[in-house]
mmCIF file of C-alpha atoms in Angstrom:
data_model
loop_
_atom_site.group_PDB
_atom_site.id
_atom_site.type_symbol
_atom_site.label_atom_id
_atom_site.label_comp_id
_atom_site.label_asym_id
_atom_site.label_seq_id
_atom_site.Cartn_x
_atom_site.Cartn_y
_atom_site.Cartn_z
ATOM 1 C CA UNK R 179 -31.660 1.707 7.823
ATOM 2 C CA UNK R 180 -35.430 1.102 7.847
ATOM 3 C CA UNK R 181 -37.696 4.156 7.894
ATOM 4 C CA UNK R 182 -36.611 7.750 8.433
ATOM 5 C CA UNK R 183 -32.996 8.284 9.470
ATOM 6 C CA UNK R 184 -30.184 5.794 9.945
ATOM 7 C CA UNK R 185 -28.876 4.081 13.065
ATOM 8 C CA UNK R 186 -25.178 4.589 12.411
ATOM 9 C CA UNK R 187 -24.208 3.120 15.788
ATOM 10 C CA UNK R 188 -25.657 -0.264 14.822
ATOM 11 C CA UNK R 189 -23.919 -0.184 11.447
ATOM 12 C CA UNK R 190 -20.596 0.535 13.192
ATOM 13 C CA UNK R 191 -21.200 -2.108 15.868
ATOM 14 C CA UNK R 192 -21.901 -4.832 13.310
ATOM 15 C CA UNK R 193 -19.556 -4.060 10.428
ATOM 16 C CA UNK R 194 -16.482 -2.832 12.327
ATOM 17 C CA UNK R 195 -16.454 -5.927 14.537
ATOM 18 C CA UNK R 196 -16.667 -8.560 11.807
ATOM 19 C CA UNK R 197 -14.059 -10.050 9.502
ATOM 20 C CA UNK R 198 -14.158 -9.562 5.730
ATOM 21 C CA UNK R 199 -15.405 -13.145 5.332
ATOM 22 C CA UNK R 200 -18.188 -12.579 7.873
ATOM 23 C CA UNK R 201 -19.249 -9.349 6.153
ATOM 24 C CA UNK R 202 -19.585 -11.245 2.848
ATOM 25 C CA UNK R 203 -21.936 -13.722 4.550
ATOM 26 C CA UNK R 204 -23.931 -10.820 6.012
ATOM 27 C CA UNK R 205 -24.253 -9.397 2.486
ATOM 28 C CA UNK R 206 -25.633 -12.693 1.204
ATOM 29 C CA UNK R 207 -28.049 -13.088 4.115
ATOM 30 C CA UNK R 208 -29.272 -9.488 3.746
ATOM 31 C CA UNK R 209 -30.043 -9.988 0.057
ATOM 32 C CA UNK R 210 -31.817 -13.262 0.757
ATOM 33 C CA UNK R 211 -33.993 -11.850 3.553
ATOM 34 C CA UNK R 212 -34.603 -8.290 2.285
ATOM 35 C CA UNK R 213 -34.349 -8.739 -1.480
ATOM 36 C CA UNK R 214 -31.922 -5.850 -1.887
ATOM 37 C CA UNK R 215 -28.163 -5.442 -2.182
ATOM 38 C CA UNK R 216 -26.737 -4.364 1.194
ATOM 39 C CA UNK R 217 -24.063 -2.237 -0.474
ATOM 40 C CA UNK R 218 -26.667 -0.296 -2.468
ATOM 41 C CA UNK R 219 -28.707 0.317 0.692
ATOM 42 C CA UNK R 220 -25.665 1.529 2.619
ATOM 43 C CA UNK R 221 -24.703 3.907 -0.206
ATOM 44 C CA UNK R 222 -28.204 5.379 -0.279
ATOM 45 C CA UNK R 223 -28.277 5.912 3.507
ATOM 46 C CA UNK R 224 -24.747 7.153 4.233
ATOM 47 C CA UNK R 225 -22.617 10.061 3.052
ATOM 48 C CA UNK R 226 -19.087 11.433 3.089
ATOM 49 C CA UNK R 227 -16.084 9.778 4.682
ATOM 50 C CA UNK R 228 -18.256 7.515 6.825
ATOM 51 C CA UNK R 229 -19.833 6.090 3.664
ATOM 52 C CA UNK R 230 -16.402 5.608 2.077
ATOM 53 C CA UNK R 231 -15.207 3.493 5.017
ATOM 54 C CA UNK R 232 -18.370 1.387 5.236
ATOM 55 C CA UNK R 233 -18.380 0.747 1.471
ATOM 56 C CA UNK R 234 -14.704 -0.270 1.659
ATOM 57 C CA UNK R 235 -15.351 -2.651 4.547
ATOM 58 C CA UNK R 236 -17.988 -4.497 2.515
ATOM 59 C CA UNK R 237 -15.492 -5.464 -0.203
ATOM 60 C CA UNK R 238 -13.076 -8.422 -0.224
ATOM 61 C CA UNK R 239 -9.433 -7.222 -0.155
ATOM 62 C CA UNK R 240 -8.604 -7.567 -3.899
ATOM 63 C CA UNK R 241 -11.930 -5.970 -4.854
ATOM 64 C CA UNK R 242 -11.226 -3.021 -2.559
ATOM 65 C CA UNK R 243 -7.691 -2.571 -3.944
ATOM 66 C CA UNK R 244 -9.002 -2.737 -7.515
ATOM 67 C CA UNK R 245 -11.767 -0.248 -6.598
ATOM 68 C CA UNK R 246 -9.242 2.174 -5.091
ATOM 69 C CA UNK R 247 -6.916 1.879 -8.090
ATOM 70 C CA UNK R 248 -9.796 2.532 -10.488
ATOM 71 C CA UNK R 249 -10.836 5.635 -8.531
ATOM 72 C CA UNK R 250 -7.231 6.850 -8.492
ATOM 73 C CA UNK R 251 -7.019 6.614 -12.278
ATOM 74 C CA UNK R 252 -10.458 7.644 -13.528
ATOM 75 C CA UNK R 253 -11.406 11.236 -14.311
ATOM 76 C CA UNK R 254 -9.131 14.250 -14.545
ATOM 77 C CA UNK R 255 -5.773 13.800 -12.861
ATOM 78 C CA UNK R 256 -4.362 10.776 -11.098
ATOM 79 C CA UNK R 257 -3.937 10.060 -7.386
ATOM 80 C CA UNK R 258 -0.372 8.825 -7.668
ATOM 81 C CA UNK R 259 -0.140 8.220 -3.902
ATOM 82 C CA UNK R 260 -2.838 5.548 -4.152
ATOM 83 C CA UNK R 261 -1.047 3.737 -6.989
ATOM 84 C CA UNK R 262 2.192 3.785 -4.991
ATOM 85 C CA UNK R 263 0.634 2.760 -1.660
ATOM 86 C CA UNK R 264 -1.062 -0.292 -3.139
ATOM 87 C CA UNK R 265 1.362 -1.513 -5.810
ATOM 88 C CA UNK R 266 4.531 -1.044 -3.732
ATOM 89 C CA UNK R 267 3.149 -2.764 -0.639
ATOM 90 C CA UNK R 268 1.328 -5.825 -1.957
ATOM 91 C CA UNK R 269 2.954 -9.236 -2.443
ATOM 92 C CA UNK R 270 3.263 -10.874 -5.867
ATOM 93 C CA UNK R 271 0.335 -13.147 -5.067
ATOM 94 C CA UNK R 272 -1.790 -10.150 -4.023
ATOM 95 C CA UNK R 273 -0.821 -8.211 -7.165
ATOM 96 C CA UNK R 274 -1.800 -11.180 -9.318
ATOM 97 C CA UNK R 275 -5.200 -11.326 -7.622
ATOM 98 C CA UNK R 276 -5.697 -7.545 -7.953
ATOM 99 C CA UNK R 277 -4.938 -7.712 -11.697
ATOM 100 C CA UNK R 278 -7.501 -10.502 -12.225
ATOM 101 C CA UNK R 279 -10.107 -8.758 -10.039
ATOM 102 C CA UNK R 280 -9.609 -5.415 -11.810
ATOM 103 C CA UNK R 281 -10.238 -7.091 -15.168
ATOM 104 C CA UNK R 282 -13.344 -8.855 -13.835
ATOM 105 C CA UNK R 283 -14.817 -5.819 -12.041
ATOM 106 C CA UNK R 284 -13.972 -3.088 -14.559
ATOM 107 C CA UNK R 285 -13.579 -4.961 -17.861
ATOM 108 C CA UNK R 286 -10.167 -3.448 -18.535
ATOM 109 C CA UNK R 287 -6.523 -4.283 -18.081
ATOM 110 C CA UNK R 288 -5.021 -2.615 -15.000
ATOM 111 C CA UNK R 289 -1.693 -2.248 -16.766
ATOM 112 C CA UNK R 290 -3.364 -0.562 -19.766
ATOM 113 C CA UNK R 291 -5.223 1.850 -17.492
ATOM 114 C CA UNK R 292 -2.057 2.664 -15.533
ATOM 115 C CA UNK R 293 -0.122 3.247 -18.778
ATOM 116 C CA UNK R 294 -2.909 5.448 -20.107
ATOM 117 C CA UNK R 295 -2.788 7.685 -17.048
ATOM 118 C CA UNK R 296 0.940 7.888 -16.209
ATOM 119 C CA UNK R 297 4.138 8.497 -18.123
ATOM 120 C CA UNK R 298 7.923 8.336 -18.107
ATOM 121 C CA UNK R 299 9.990 6.454 -15.576
ATOM 122 C CA UNK R 300 7.178 6.558 -13.002
ATOM 123 C CA UNK R 301 4.993 4.601 -15.411
ATOM 124 C CA UNK R 302 7.802 2.079 -15.955
ATOM 125 C CA UNK R 303 8.138 1.505 -12.212
ATOM 126 C CA UNK R 304 4.398 0.858 -11.843
ATOM 127 C CA UNK R 305 4.379 -1.528 -14.820
ATOM 128 C CA UNK R 306 7.357 -3.363 -13.313
ATOM 129 C CA UNK R 307 5.476 -3.727 -10.017
ATOM 130 C CA UNK R 308 2.525 -5.155 -11.952
ATOM 131 C CA UNK R 309 4.768 -7.743 -13.617
ATOM 132 C CA UNK R 310 4.481 -10.687 -11.244
ATOM 133 C CA UNK R 311 6.710 -13.216 -12.989
ATOM 134 C CA UNK R 312 10.345 -13.184 -11.856
ATOM 135 C CA UNK R 313 12.965 -13.466 -14.607
ATOM 136 C CA UNK R 314 14.422 -16.998 -15.009
ATOM 137 C CA UNK R 315 17.988 -15.711 -14.826
ATOM 138 C CA UNK R 316 17.393 -13.961 -11.513
ATOM 139 C CA UNK R 317 15.567 -17.011 -10.155
ATOM 140 C CA UNK R 318 18.625 -19.104 -10.985
ATOM 141 C CA UNK R 319 20.984 -16.786 -9.118
ATOM 142 C CA UNK R 320 18.749 -16.377 -6.052
ATOM 143 C CA UNK R 321 18.307 -20.154 -5.743
ATOM 144 C CA UNK R 322 21.894 -20.927 -6.765
ATOM 145 C CA UNK R 323 24.944 -21.784 -4.699
ATOM 146 C CA UNK R 324 26.661 -19.417 -2.272
ATOM 147 C CA UNK R 325 29.276 -18.131 -4.727
ATOM 148 C CA UNK R 326 26.585 -17.354 -7.312
ATOM 149 C CA UNK R 327 24.583 -15.418 -4.707
ATOM 150 C CA UNK R 328 27.577 -13.437 -3.494
ATOM 151 C CA UNK R 329 28.582 -12.585 -7.059
ATOM 152 C CA UNK R 330 25.063 -11.380 -7.842
ATOM 153 C CA UNK R 331 24.919 -9.355 -4.633
ATOM 154 C CA UNK R 332 28.212 -7.684 -5.422
ATOM 155 C CA UNK R 333 27.252 -6.895 -9.020
ATOM 156 C CA UNK R 334 23.844 -5.488 -8.051
ATOM 157 C CA UNK R 335 24.900 -3.271 -5.174
ATOM 158 C CA UNK R 336 27.861 -2.014 -7.260
ATOM 159 C CA UNK R 337 25.489 -1.372 -10.156
ATOM 160 C CA UNK R 338 23.032 0.567 -8.006
ATOM 161 C CA UNK R 339 25.845 2.623 -6.456
ATOM 162 C CA UNK R 340 27.245 3.544 -9.865
ATOM 163 C CA UNK R 341 23.723 4.391 -11.046
ATOM 164 C CA UNK R 342 23.343 6.981 -8.294
ATOM 165 C CA UNK R 343 25.960 8.246 -5.857
ATOM 166 C CA UNK R 344 29.003 7.597 -8.085
ATOM 167 C CA UNK R 345 27.358 8.896 -11.234
ATOM 168 C CA UNK R 346 26.753 12.400 -12.583
ATOM 169 C CA UNK R 347 23.000 12.283 -12.966
ATOM 170 C CA UNK R 348 20.976 9.202 -12.099
ATOM 171 C CA UNK R 349 20.381 6.012 -14.076
ATOM 172 C CA UNK R 350 16.838 5.316 -12.875
ATOM 173 C CA UNK R 351 16.570 2.142 -14.989
ATOM 174 C CA UNK R 352 19.214 0.423 -12.846
ATOM 175 C CA UNK R 353 17.354 1.380 -9.679
ATOM 176 C CA UNK R 354 14.161 0.002 -11.235
ATOM 177 C CA UNK R 355 15.828 -3.261 -12.297
ATOM 178 C CA UNK R 356 17.147 -3.914 -8.800
ATOM 179 C CA UNK R 357 14.326 -2.602 -6.591
ATOM 180 C CA UNK R 358 11.440 -4.214 -8.455
ATOM 181 C CA UNK R 359 12.855 -7.717 -8.014
ATOM 182 C CA UNK R 360 10.591 -8.111 -4.939
ATOM 183 C CA UNK R 361 12.644 -10.799 -3.232
ATOM 184 C CA UNK R 362 12.762 -9.357 0.274
ATOM 185 C CA UNK R 363 15.705 -11.290 1.729
ATOM 186 C CA UNK R 364 17.737 -10.621 -1.373
ATOM 187 C CA UNK R 365 16.999 -6.890 -1.366
ATOM 188 C CA UNK R 366 17.744 -6.482 2.339
ATOM 189 C CA UNK R 367 21.212 -7.915 1.674
ATOM 190 C CA UNK R 368 21.636 -5.544 -1.259
ATOM 191 C CA UNK R 369 20.693 -2.590 0.992
ATOM 192 C CA UNK R 370 23.293 -3.654 3.578
ATOM 193 C CA UNK R 371 26.034 -4.018 0.988
ATOM 194 C CA UNK R 372 25.060 -0.741 -0.655
ATOM 195 C CA UNK R 373 25.552 1.107 2.630
ATOM 196 C CA UNK R 374 29.001 -0.446 3.040
ATOM 197 C CA UNK R 375 30.115 0.719 -0.402
ATOM 198 C CA UNK R 376 28.489 4.157 -0.492
ATOM 199 C CA UNK R 377 28.531 5.010 3.217
ATOM 200 C CA UNK R 378 24.901 6.048 2.832
ATOM 201 C CA UNK R 379 21.533 4.404 3.389
ATOM 202 C CA UNK R 380 19.773 3.683 0.102
ATOM 203 C CA UNK R 381 16.784 5.809 1.192
ATOM 204 C CA UNK R 382 19.084 8.827 1.562
ATOM 205 C CA UNK R 383 20.520 8.189 -1.900
ATOM 206 C CA UNK R 384 17.052 7.993 -3.458
ATOM 207 C CA UNK R 385 16.109 11.304 -1.793
ATOM 208 C CA UNK R 386 19.323 12.921 -3.102
ATOM 209 C CA UNK R 387 19.079 11.532 -6.622
ATOM 210 C CA UNK R 388 15.358 11.645 -7.407
ATOM 211 C CA UNK R 389 12.235 13.726 -6.924
ATOM 212 C CA UNK R 390 8.459 13.725 -7.259
ATOM 213 C CA UNK R 391 6.428 10.563 -7.837
ATOM 214 C CA UNK R 392 9.474 8.552 -8.866
ATOM 215 C CA UNK R 393 11.185 9.309 -5.561
ATOM 216 C CA UNK R 394 7.989 8.437 -3.677
ATOM 217 C CA UNK R 395 7.641 5.128 -5.544
ATOM 218 C CA UNK R 396 11.236 3.981 -4.964
ATOM 219 C CA UNK R 397 11.123 5.030 -1.313
ATOM 220 C CA UNK R 398 7.860 3.132 -0.819
ATOM 221 C CA UNK R 399 9.383 -0.030 -2.301
ATOM 222 C CA UNK R 400 12.450 0.212 -0.044
ATOM 223 C CA UNK R 401 10.442 1.034 3.089
ATOM 224 C CA UNK R 402 7.979 -1.804 2.497
ATOM 225 C CA UNK R 403 10.852 -4.239 2.049
ATOM 226 C CA UNK R 404 12.479 -3.066 5.271
ATOM 227 C CA UNK R 405 9.402 -2.744 7.510
ATOM 228 C CA UNK R 406 5.901 -2.641 6.019
ATOM 229 C CA UNK R 407 4.041 -1.706 9.255
ATOM 230 C CA UNK R 408 6.451 1.227 9.739
ATOM 231 C CA UNK R 409 5.738 2.361 6.161
ATOM 232 C CA UNK R 410 1.992 2.443 6.858
ATOM 233 C CA UNK R 411 2.523 4.102 10.252
ATOM 234 C CA UNK R 412 4.415 6.917 8.501
ATOM 235 C CA UNK R 413 1.711 7.241 5.836
ATOM 236 C CA UNK R 414 -0.972 7.496 8.545
ATOM 237 C CA UNK R 415 1.027 10.075 10.490
ATOM 238 C CA UNK R 416 1.537 12.254 7.403
ATOM 239 C CA UNK R 417 -2.160 11.978 6.522
ATOM 240 C CA UNK R 418 -3.109 13.570 9.847
ATOM 241 C CA UNK R 419 -0.266 15.873 10.890
ATOM 242 C CA UNK R 420 -0.612 19.626 10.460
ATOM 243 C CA UNK R 421 -3.752 21.391 9.263
ATOM 244 C CA UNK R 422 -6.398 19.204 7.677
ATOM 245 C CA UNK R 423 -6.487 15.484 7.042
ATOM 246 C CA UNK R 424 -5.780 13.521 3.859
ATOM 247 C CA UNK R 425 -8.859 11.382 4.357
ATOM 248 C CA UNK R 426 -8.354 9.225 1.257
ATOM 249 C CA UNK R 427 -5.032 7.916 2.624
ATOM 250 C CA UNK R 428 -6.358 7.501 6.176
ATOM 251 C CA UNK R 429 -9.427 5.571 4.992
ATOM 252 C CA UNK R 430 -7.535 3.392 2.510
ATOM 253 C CA UNK R 431 -4.953 2.224 5.044
ATOM 254 C CA UNK R 432 -7.391 1.730 7.935
ATOM 255 C CA UNK R 433 -9.750 -0.342 5.774
ATOM 256 C CA UNK R 434 -7.087 -2.344 3.934
ATOM 257 C CA UNK R 435 -4.843 -3.155 6.916
ATOM 258 C CA UNK R 436 -7.446 -3.631 9.691
ATOM 259 C CA UNK R 437 -7.269 -7.433 9.528
ATOM 260 C CA UNK R 438 -3.670 -7.767 8.385
ATOM 261 C CA UNK R 439 -1.173 -5.842 10.504
ATOM 262 C CA UNK R 440 -3.012 -3.094 12.394
ATOM 263 C CA UNK R 441 -1.489 -4.136 15.735
ATOM 264 C CA UNK R 442 1.998 -3.922 14.237
ATOM 265 C CA UNK R 443 1.209 -0.558 12.621
ATOM 266 C CA UNK R 444 -0.003 0.785 15.975
ATOM 267 C CA UNK R 445 3.179 -0.407 17.693
ATOM 268 C CA UNK R 446 5.378 1.205 15.027
ATOM 269 C CA UNK R 447 3.354 4.431 15.183
ATOM 270 C CA UNK R 448 3.910 4.703 18.944
ATOM 271 C CA UNK R 449 7.607 3.902 18.591
ATOM 272 C CA UNK R 450 8.138 6.412 15.767
ATOM 273 C CA UNK R 451 6.040 9.338 17.008
ATOM 274 C CA UNK R 452 5.640 8.883 20.764
ATOM 275 C CA UNK R 453 1.852 9.022 20.525
ATOM 276 C CA UNK R 454 -0.786 6.389 19.905
ATOM 277 C CA UNK R 455 -2.527 6.050 16.555
ATOM 278 C CA UNK R 456 -5.798 6.016 18.505
ATOM 279 C CA UNK R 457 -5.094 9.475 19.986
ATOM 280 C CA UNK R 458 -4.114 10.891 16.599
ATOM 281 C CA UNK R 459 -7.325 9.665 14.962
ATOM 282 C CA UNK R 460 -9.407 10.910 17.882
ATOM 283 C CA UNK R 461 -7.882 14.383 17.681
ATOM 284 C CA UNK R 462 -8.090 14.689 13.900
ATOM 285 C CA UNK R 463 -11.558 13.351 13.036
ATOM 286 C CA UNK R 464 -15.124 13.665 14.315
ATOM 287 C CA UNK R 465 -18.605 12.154 14.360
ATOM 288 C CA UNK R 466 -19.424 8.679 13.048
ATOM 289 C CA UNK R 467 -16.320 8.856 10.857
ATOM 290 C CA UNK R 468 -14.187 9.067 14.001
ATOM 291 C CA UNK R 469 -16.173 6.330 15.767
ATOM 292 C CA UNK R 470 -15.718 3.733 13.030
ATOM 293 C CA UNK R 471 -12.035 4.594 12.556
ATOM 294 C CA UNK R 472 -11.414 4.125 16.282
ATOM 295 C CA UNK R 473 -13.195 0.769 16.199
ATOM 296 C CA UNK R 474 -10.968 -0.369 13.329
ATOM 297 C CA UNK R 475 -7.921 0.951 15.159
ATOM 298 C CA UNK R 476 -8.757 -0.810 18.404
ATOM 299 C CA UNK R 477 -7.891 0.472 21.871
ATOM 300 C CA UNK R 478 -5.293 3.015 22.944
ATOM 301 C CA UNK R 479 -2.592 0.348 23.159
#
């Protein structure tokens, strides 16, 4: 970055091939040796989508999630897709850390900001996802004996069926109560039993019974419970298919999942769409933006 122009190739070579922890150490060493914040220098030298990726890579995971959520909420309008992508896919422990980081970084409550920028049942779903403490009654049943578990399973899948397919109109509150439990093994059993009773996959029922952001939120919860890498593979595919690219989605997923499950996402992408994620990115982006995305993606296979 010294002098006129910027050596983007060196920035890509260093930052795209280091872990988050290593990049934090590089930040500290840069400040110690140069007397400036590395992030500030990068922002002043870079522009556009390439800058967005590099800035994201320099943040620890909860800081990046909090940063993305803040950007999705601030200003006119709300990027609901960002709220859904992050809150529906993170574990309880990750949500707890995001909430604390958001408060520390932005001086506000994440729940308050979400409530101030959303409304209706969609808002209630997001607030439920932000509530990390499981109810004592549900904890008792999930940890209880076999008969307790089977009774709870039966009551819940019956309840969800009657809230949707067997009901004129949809009782979204019952869907919310069941789907936002966040106990994966429990919910997978509920999904199986639901299909037996209704003769329909729960995703199909959600698509039939709901619409808009609420539909997207419930579908994201179900898909993440079933197969999180497949959920992100689908999101990446939709961000690039057709004319134009939804760069915000592409960048967010590539940055956030690079060290977590990128290999699994690539495998699911190939299985679902018959093409590699690498080839899709290569055909849909250009310049240094393309180069750093491909480095994060890894090879063709």
